[in-house]
Amino acid sequence: FSSVAQLILCVFYLTSPPNAIHNIIFCSQSWRKKSKVVVAFDIHLTPPQSQIEAREMEKTTISHNWLRIKYNHPFKRINFLLFLLIFLSSPRQVLAATSSVCAAENNHLAYINKSNSINSNPAPKSLMRAWMCHGRTHREMVEKLASAGIARSPICKEALLKVDRKNYVLDPEFAYDDAPQPIGYGATISAPHMHAHVLEDLLPPLLQSSKHKTDKQLSILDVGCGSGYLVSVFGRMVEKERMEPKLNKGKVYGIDVIPQLVEMSRKNILKEDGDLLESDTVQVMVGDGWKGYPEGAPYNAIHVGAAAATFPKNLMAQLAVGGVMVIPVGPDGGVQYLYRVERVGDDGGVVGIGGDDSKIGFLEEDFKVYRVLGVRYVPLVRTDD
């Protein structure tokens, strides 16, 4: 059965349409325990181009169920290793950024229309080596992220090295696996390669703002701060002014809708990064990600660590001109993409620059939206109004 199941997985992978999104999960931690290895393979075809197609697809969903292969002694299974070799050498991306239209983009939002269409990045970053940057130590994990070309800049690599991931996961034994980890309350800490990818995407607007406004403090918002890991990494990036390249000192705000996670973040930060709290470089509090945190706006960078069903207008209005938001968008359990939202104008008004924020409007021409890559995130929870 094992060999047949592997062959089926290979056939599904190699013959599925090029516009399919593939989600592969290798439970690498089970190799060390020598218990069992689970290979999960899921194919979701790209979403419909119209609302009519969406309704039709709801009736006949095209999706392969999870196929699972279990091994009691993985090191004795040569055929399993051969399957991994075939999969890893296949010239396709594990997570494919396609040119199809995400269902979340067809939700009648004012700024998602023909006059301001979603742009695909001209050169999508390859993540072929993502999910493989496991390390036995914190440094080894970061070095693998760097050698894989995911953590490219010295600033991001230095910040990652300063914050030990073991302080922010429930099971330190698997802290350096390049995979998401549950942190309780239905939340997860993202895989290290996703954190590194986000840091690299948000560093340019921070550098750009520092170049043009040399004395202005940077402001960063982490929505869905979870266990506090990325808040601390951002904090290490902006805890002091840098001269080469020029990067201003800044402040990081972390919010989460779940009070227990906010308390967990605070306790985790205090383990080895407590100086960030003492210096007021980072601040964590309970907050609704859909509404953002106006008190810290306008933001040069916003990271959203959970998938929004639609683009949150209130959060976008808190971006400074030149600021960038990285956010996953898509239905829970459905096709999701990571988007890069760049603010290019302020005709609709910017929250936090003075005046009555309640009168701030929303103008689609103020933003450019780029689709980056396919992802799978937990949903962004919205509190009752």
Coordinates of C-alpha atoms in Angstrom, one line a residue:
F1 CA 0.0 0.0 0.0
S2 CA 2.8 2.4 0.8
S3 CA 4.4 2.2 -2.6
V4 CA 1.0 2.5 -4.4
A5 CA 0.0 5.5 -2.3
Q6 CA 3.4 7.2 -3.0
L7 CA 2.9 6.7 -6.7
I8 CA -0.6 8.2 -6.5
L9 CA 0.8 11.3 -4.7
C10 CA 3.5 11.7 -7.4
V11 CA 0.9 11.4 -10.2
F12 CA -1.4 13.9 -8.5
Y13 CA 1.5 16.3 -8.1
L14 CA 3.0 16.0 -11.5
T15 CA -0.3 15.9 -13.5
S16 CA -2.3 18.5 -11.7
P17 CA -3.0 21.8 -13.5
P18 CA -0.2 24.4 -13.4
N19 CA -2.6 26.8 -11.8
A20 CA -3.2 24.6 -8.8
I21 CA -2.1 25.5 -5.3
H22 CA -0.3 22.6 -3.5
N23 CA -0.2 22.3 0.2
I24 CA 2.4 19.8 1.4
I25 CA 3.0 19.0 5.1
F26 CA 5.9 16.9 6.2
C27 CA 5.9 16.2 9.9
S28 CA 9.6 16.4 10.2
Q29 CA 9.6 16.2 14.0
S30 CA 8.4 12.6 13.8
W31 CA 11.7 11.6 12.1
R32 CA 13.5 12.4 15.3
K33 CA 11.0 10.5 17.4
K34 CA 11.1 7.6 14.9
S35 CA 7.4 7.1 15.3
K36 CA 5.6 7.8 12.1
V37 CA 5.8 10.2 9.3
V38 CA 2.7 11.7 7.8
V39 CA 2.8 13.1 4.3
A40 CA -0.3 15.2 3.6
F41 CA -1.0 16.3 0.0
D42 CA -3.9 18.6 -0.9
I43 CA -4.8 20.2 -4.3
H44 CA -7.2 23.1 -4.5
L45 CA -7.7 24.4 -8.0
T46 CA -7.5 28.2 -8.4
P47 CA -10.7 30.1 -7.6
P48 CA -13.4 31.2 -10.1
Q49 CA -13.1 34.3 -12.2
S50 CA -16.7 35.4 -11.5
Q51 CA -19.4 35.2 -9.0
I52 CA -21.4 32.9 -11.2
E53 CA -18.5 30.5 -11.4
A54 CA -18.1 30.7 -7.7
R55 CA -21.7 29.6 -7.1
E56 CA -21.2 26.7 -9.5
M57 CA -18.0 25.6 -7.8
E58 CA -19.8 25.6 -4.4
K59 CA -22.0 22.9 -5.9
T60 CA -19.1 20.8 -7.3
T61 CA -16.0 21.6 -5.4
I62 CA -12.9 20.3 -7.1
S63 CA -10.6 19.2 -4.3
H64 CA -8.7 16.0 -3.5
N65 CA -9.0 14.9 0.1
W66 CA -6.0 14.5 2.3
L67 CA -4.0 11.4 1.5
R68 CA -1.9 10.1 4.4
I69 CA 0.9 7.6 4.4
K70 CA 2.1 6.3 7.8
Y71 CA 5.5 4.7 8.5
N72 CA 6.5 3.2 11.8
H73 CA 10.2 3.1 10.9
P74 CA 10.9 5.8 8.3
F75 CA 14.6 5.3 8.1
K76 CA 14.0 1.8 6.8
R77 CA 11.8 3.0 4.0
I78 CA 14.0 3.6 1.0
N79 CA 11.0 4.1 -1.2
F80 CA 9.8 7.0 1.0
L81 CA 13.1 8.7 0.5
L82 CA 12.8 8.2 -3.3
F83 CA 9.4 9.9 -3.2
L84 CA 10.9 12.8 -1.3
L85 CA 13.7 13.0 -3.9
I86 CA 11.2 13.0 -6.8
F87 CA 9.1 15.7 -5.1
L88 CA 11.9 18.0 -4.1
S89 CA 13.6 17.8 -7.5
S90 CA 10.4 18.6 -9.4
P91 CA 10.7 22.0 -11.1
R92 CA 7.5 23.5 -9.6
Q93 CA 6.9 25.7 -6.6
V94 CA 5.4 24.2 -3.5
L95 CA 3.4 27.3 -3.1
A96 CA 2.5 28.8 -6.5
A97 CA 1.7 32.4 -7.0
T98 CA -0.7 32.3 -9.9
S99 CA -2.4 34.9 -12.1
S100 CA -5.9 33.9 -11.3
V101 CA -8.3 36.1 -9.4
C102 CA -8.8 35.3 -5.7
A103 CA -12.4 35.1 -4.5
A104 CA -11.7 37.7 -1.9
E105 CA -10.9 40.1 -4.8
N106 CA -14.5 39.7 -6.2
N107 CA -16.3 41.0 -3.1
H108 CA -17.5 44.3 -4.5
L109 CA -15.1 46.4 -2.5
A110 CA -14.8 49.8 -4.0
Y111 CA -11.1 49.6 -4.5
I112 CA -11.0 46.2 -6.2
N113 CA -12.3 46.9 -9.6
K114 CA -11.2 47.4 -13.2
S115 CA -9.7 50.8 -12.4
N116 CA -7.5 49.4 -9.7
S117 CA -6.9 45.7 -10.5
I118 CA -4.8 43.4 -8.4
N119 CA -1.2 43.2 -9.8
S120 CA 0.9 40.1 -9.7
N121 CA 4.5 40.6 -8.8
P122 CA 6.5 40.8 -12.0
A123 CA 9.0 38.3 -10.6
P124 CA 7.5 36.1 -7.9
K125 CA 10.0 34.9 -5.3
S126 CA 10.8 31.3 -5.4
L127 CA 10.1 29.4 -2.2
M128 CA 11.4 26.1 -3.4
R129 CA 13.6 25.8 -0.4
A130 CA 11.0 26.9 2.0
W131 CA 9.8 24.3 4.6
M132 CA 13.3 22.9 4.5
C133 CA 15.2 25.4 6.7
H134 CA 15.1 23.2 9.8
G135 CA 17.8 23.6 12.3
R136 CA 19.1 21.8 15.4
T137 CA 19.9 25.2 16.9
H138 CA 18.6 28.7 16.6
R139 CA 21.6 29.9 14.6
E140 CA 21.5 26.9 12.3
M141 CA 17.9 27.7 11.4
V142 CA 18.7 31.3 10.6
E143 CA 21.7 30.4 8.6
K144 CA 19.6 28.0 6.5
L145 CA 17.1 30.8 5.9
A146 CA 19.9 33.0 4.8
S147 CA 21.6 30.4 2.5
A148 CA 18.2 29.6 1.0
G149 CA 17.9 33.3 0.0
I150 CA 14.8 33.9 2.1
A151 CA 16.5 36.0 4.8
R152 CA 18.7 38.1 2.5
S153 CA 19.4 41.4 4.2
P154 CA 21.9 41.7 7.1
I155 CA 19.3 43.7 9.1
C156 CA 16.7 40.9 9.0
K157 CA 19.2 38.2 9.6
E158 CA 20.7 40.0 12.6
A159 CA 17.2 40.6 14.1
L160 CA 16.3 36.9 13.6
L161 CA 19.5 35.9 15.4
K162 CA 18.7 38.1 18.4
V163 CA 15.3 36.5 19.1
D164 CA 15.4 32.8 20.0
R165 CA 12.3 31.1 18.6
K166 CA 12.2 28.6 21.4
N167 CA 10.9 31.2 23.8
Y168 CA 7.8 31.7 21.7
V169 CA 6.6 28.1 21.0
L170 CA 4.8 25.7 23.3
D171 CA 7.2 22.8 22.6
P172 CA 10.9 23.9 22.5
E173 CA 11.9 20.6 21.0
F174 CA 10.4 21.6 17.7
A175 CA 11.2 25.4 17.9
Y176 CA 13.6 25.3 15.0
D177 CA 11.5 23.2 12.6
D178 CA 10.6 25.2 9.5
A179 CA 6.9 24.6 10.1
P180 CA 4.0 26.3 11.8
Q181 CA 3.4 25.4 15.5
P182 CA 0.2 25.5 17.5
I183 CA 0.2 28.0 20.4
G184 CA -3.3 27.4 21.7
Y185 CA -6.6 29.1 21.4
G186 CA -6.9 28.1 17.7
A187 CA -3.8 30.1 16.8
T188 CA -0.4 29.2 15.4
I189 CA 3.1 30.7 15.1
S190 CA 4.0 30.8 11.4
A191 CA 6.9 28.8 9.9
P192 CA 10.3 30.6 10.1
H193 CA 10.5 31.0 6.4
M194 CA 7.2 33.0 6.3
H195 CA 8.5 35.3 9.1
A196 CA 11.7 35.9 7.2
H197 CA 9.7 36.5 4.0
V198 CA 7.5 39.1 5.7
L199 CA 10.5 40.9 7.3
E200 CA 12.2 41.2 3.9
D201 CA 9.0 42.6 2.3
L202 CA 8.5 45.2 5.1
L203 CA 12.1 46.3 5.4
P204 CA 12.2 48.5 2.2
P205 CA 9.4 50.9 3.3
L206 CA 11.2 51.3 6.7
L207 CA 14.5 52.2 4.9
Q208 CA 12.7 54.5 2.5
S209 CA 11.0 56.4 5.3
S210 CA 14.3 56.7 7.2
K211 CA 16.0 58.1 4.2
H212 CA 13.5 60.9 3.6
K213 CA 12.5 61.6 7.2
T214 CA 15.8 61.1 9.1
D215 CA 14.5 62.3 12.5
K216 CA 11.0 60.7 12.5
Q217 CA 10.4 57.5 14.6
L218 CA 9.2 54.5 12.6
S219 CA 5.9 52.9 13.5
I220 CA 5.1 49.2 13.0
L221 CA 1.9 47.3 13.7
D222 CA 1.8 43.5 14.1
V223 CA -1.9 42.3 13.9
G224 CA -2.4 38.9 15.5
C225 CA 0.7 39.0 17.5
G226 CA 0.1 35.5 18.8
S227 CA 3.0 34.4 21.0
G228 CA 4.9 37.6 20.5
Y229 CA 7.7 36.3 18.3
L230 CA 7.5 38.7 15.3
V231 CA 6.8 41.6 17.6
S232 CA 10.2 41.0 19.2
V233 CA 12.0 40.5 15.9
F234 CA 10.6 43.8 14.6
G235 CA 11.6 45.3 17.9
R236 CA 15.2 44.2 17.4
M237 CA 15.2 45.7 13.9
V238 CA 14.3 49.2 15.2
E239 CA 15.5 49.2 18.8
K240 CA 18.2 51.7 17.9
E241 CA 19.1 54.0 15.0
R242 CA 21.3 52.5 12.3
M243 CA 23.5 54.6 10.0
E244 CA 24.5 52.1 7.2
P245 CA 22.0 51.6 5.8
K246 CA 20.0 54.4 7.4
L247 CA 17.2 53.0 9.6
N248 CA 15.5 55.2 12.2
K249 CA 14.6 54.0 15.7
G250 CA 11.0 52.9 15.9
K251 CA 8.2 51.5 18.0
V252 CA 6.3 48.2 17.4
Y253 CA 2.7 47.7 18.4
G254 CA 1.4 44.2 18.7
I255 CA -2.4 43.5 19.0
D256 CA -4.4 40.3 19.3
V257 CA -8.1 39.8 19.8
I258 CA -7.5 37.0 22.3
P259 CA -6.4 38.3 25.8
Q260 CA -4.7 35.0 26.7
L261 CA -2.4 35.3 23.7
V262 CA -1.6 38.9 24.6
E263 CA -0.6 37.8 28.1
M264 CA 1.4 34.9 26.5
S265 CA 3.2 37.4 24.3
R266 CA 4.2 39.5 27.2
K267 CA 5.5 36.6 29.2
N268 CA 7.4 35.2 26.3
I269 CA 9.0 38.6 25.6
L270 CA 10.1 38.9 29.2
K271 CA 12.1 35.6 29.0
E272 CA 15.0 37.0 27.1
D273 CA 13.8 40.2 25.3
G274 CA 12.3 42.0 28.3
D275 CA 14.5 45.1 27.5
L276 CA 12.3 45.8 24.5
L277 CA 9.3 46.2 26.9
E278 CA 11.3 48.2 29.4
S279 CA 12.6 50.6 26.7
D280 CA 9.0 51.0 25.3
T281 CA 10.3 49.7 21.9
V282 CA 7.5 47.2 21.8
Q283 CA 4.0 47.3 23.3
V284 CA 1.4 44.5 23.2
M285 CA -2.3 44.9 23.9
V286 CA -5.8 43.4 23.2
G287 CA -7.2 44.7 19.9
D288 CA -9.4 43.9 16.9
G289 CA -7.2 43.5 13.8
W290 CA -10.0 44.6 11.6
K291 CA -10.0 48.0 13.3
G292 CA -6.2 48.2 13.8
Y293 CA -4.7 50.4 16.5
P294 CA -5.2 54.1 15.6
E295 CA -3.2 55.3 18.6
G296 CA 0.0 54.2 16.9
A297 CA -0.9 55.4 13.4
P298 CA 0.2 56.2 10.8
Y299 CA 2.3 53.0 10.3
N300 CA 5.2 52.6 8.0
A301 CA 4.7 48.8 8.1
I302 CA 1.8 46.6 9.0
H303 CA 1.9 42.8 9.3
V304 CA -1.2 40.8 9.6
G305 CA -0.7 37.2 10.8
A306 CA -4.1 35.8 10.1
A307 CA -6.2 35.6 6.9
A308 CA -8.8 38.3 6.4
A309 CA -11.9 37.3 4.4
T310 CA -11.7 40.7 2.7
F311 CA -9.3 43.6 2.7
P312 CA -9.8 45.6 5.9
K313 CA -10.4 49.3 5.0
N314 CA -9.9 50.6 8.5
L315 CA -6.5 49.0 8.7
M316 CA -5.4 50.2 5.3
A317 CA -6.4 53.8 6.3
Q318 CA -3.8 53.6 9.1
L319 CA -0.9 53.2 6.6
A320 CA 1.4 56.1 6.1
V321 CA 2.0 57.3 2.5
G322 CA 4.8 55.0 1.4
G323 CA 3.9 52.4 4.0
V324 CA 3.3 48.8 3.2
M325 CA 1.0 46.2 4.6
V326 CA 1.5 42.4 4.2
I327 CA -1.7 40.5 4.7
P328 CA -3.1 37.1 3.8
V329 CA -6.6 37.3 2.3
G330 CA -9.1 34.5 1.5
P331 CA -11.8 32.4 3.1
D332 CA -11.1 30.1 6.0
G333 CA -10.2 26.7 4.5
G334 CA -10.2 28.0 1.0
V335 CA -7.8 29.6 -1.4
Q336 CA -5.7 32.3 0.2
Y337 CA -3.0 34.6 -1.0
L338 CA -0.5 36.8 0.6
Y339 CA -0.8 40.4 -0.6
R340 CA 1.4 43.4 -0.5
V341 CA -0.6 46.6 -0.1
E342 CA 1.3 49.8 -0.7
R343 CA 0.0 53.3 0.1
V344 CA 0.8 55.7 -2.7
G345 CA -1.5 58.7 -1.9
D346 CA -3.4 60.4 0.9
D347 CA -6.4 62.0 -0.9
G348 CA -8.7 59.8 1.2
G349 CA -7.0 60.9 4.4
V350 CA -4.5 59.1 6.7
V351 CA -5.3 58.1 10.3
G352 CA -3.1 59.6 12.9
I353 CA -1.7 62.7 11.2
G354 CA -4.0 65.1 13.0
G355 CA -7.6 66.2 12.7
D356 CA -10.8 64.1 13.2
D357 CA -10.0 60.5 12.3
S358 CA -13.7 59.7 12.3
K359 CA -14.0 61.8 9.1
I360 CA -11.2 59.9 7.3
G361 CA -12.6 58.4 4.0
F362 CA -11.3 55.7 1.8
L363 CA -10.1 56.3 -1.7
E364 CA -9.1 53.3 -3.9
E365 CA -6.5 55.3 -5.8
D366 CA -4.5 55.7 -2.6
F367 CA -3.4 52.1 -2.8
K368 CA -1.6 49.6 -5.0
V369 CA -2.2 45.9 -4.2
Y370 CA 0.1 43.1 -5.3
R371 CA -0.5 39.4 -5.0
V372 CA 2.7 37.7 -3.7
L373 CA 2.1 33.9 -3.2
G374 CA -0.4 31.3 -2.1
V375 CA -0.6 30.6 1.6
R376 CA -2.7 28.9 4.3
Y377 CA -3.5 30.9 7.5
V378 CA -5.9 30.7 10.4
P379 CA -8.8 33.3 10.0
L380 CA -8.5 36.9 11.3
V381 CA -11.2 37.1 14.0
R382 CA -13.6 40.0 14.0
T383 CA -15.1 41.2 17.3
D384 CA -18.8 42.2 17.4
D385 CA -19.4 45.9 16.8

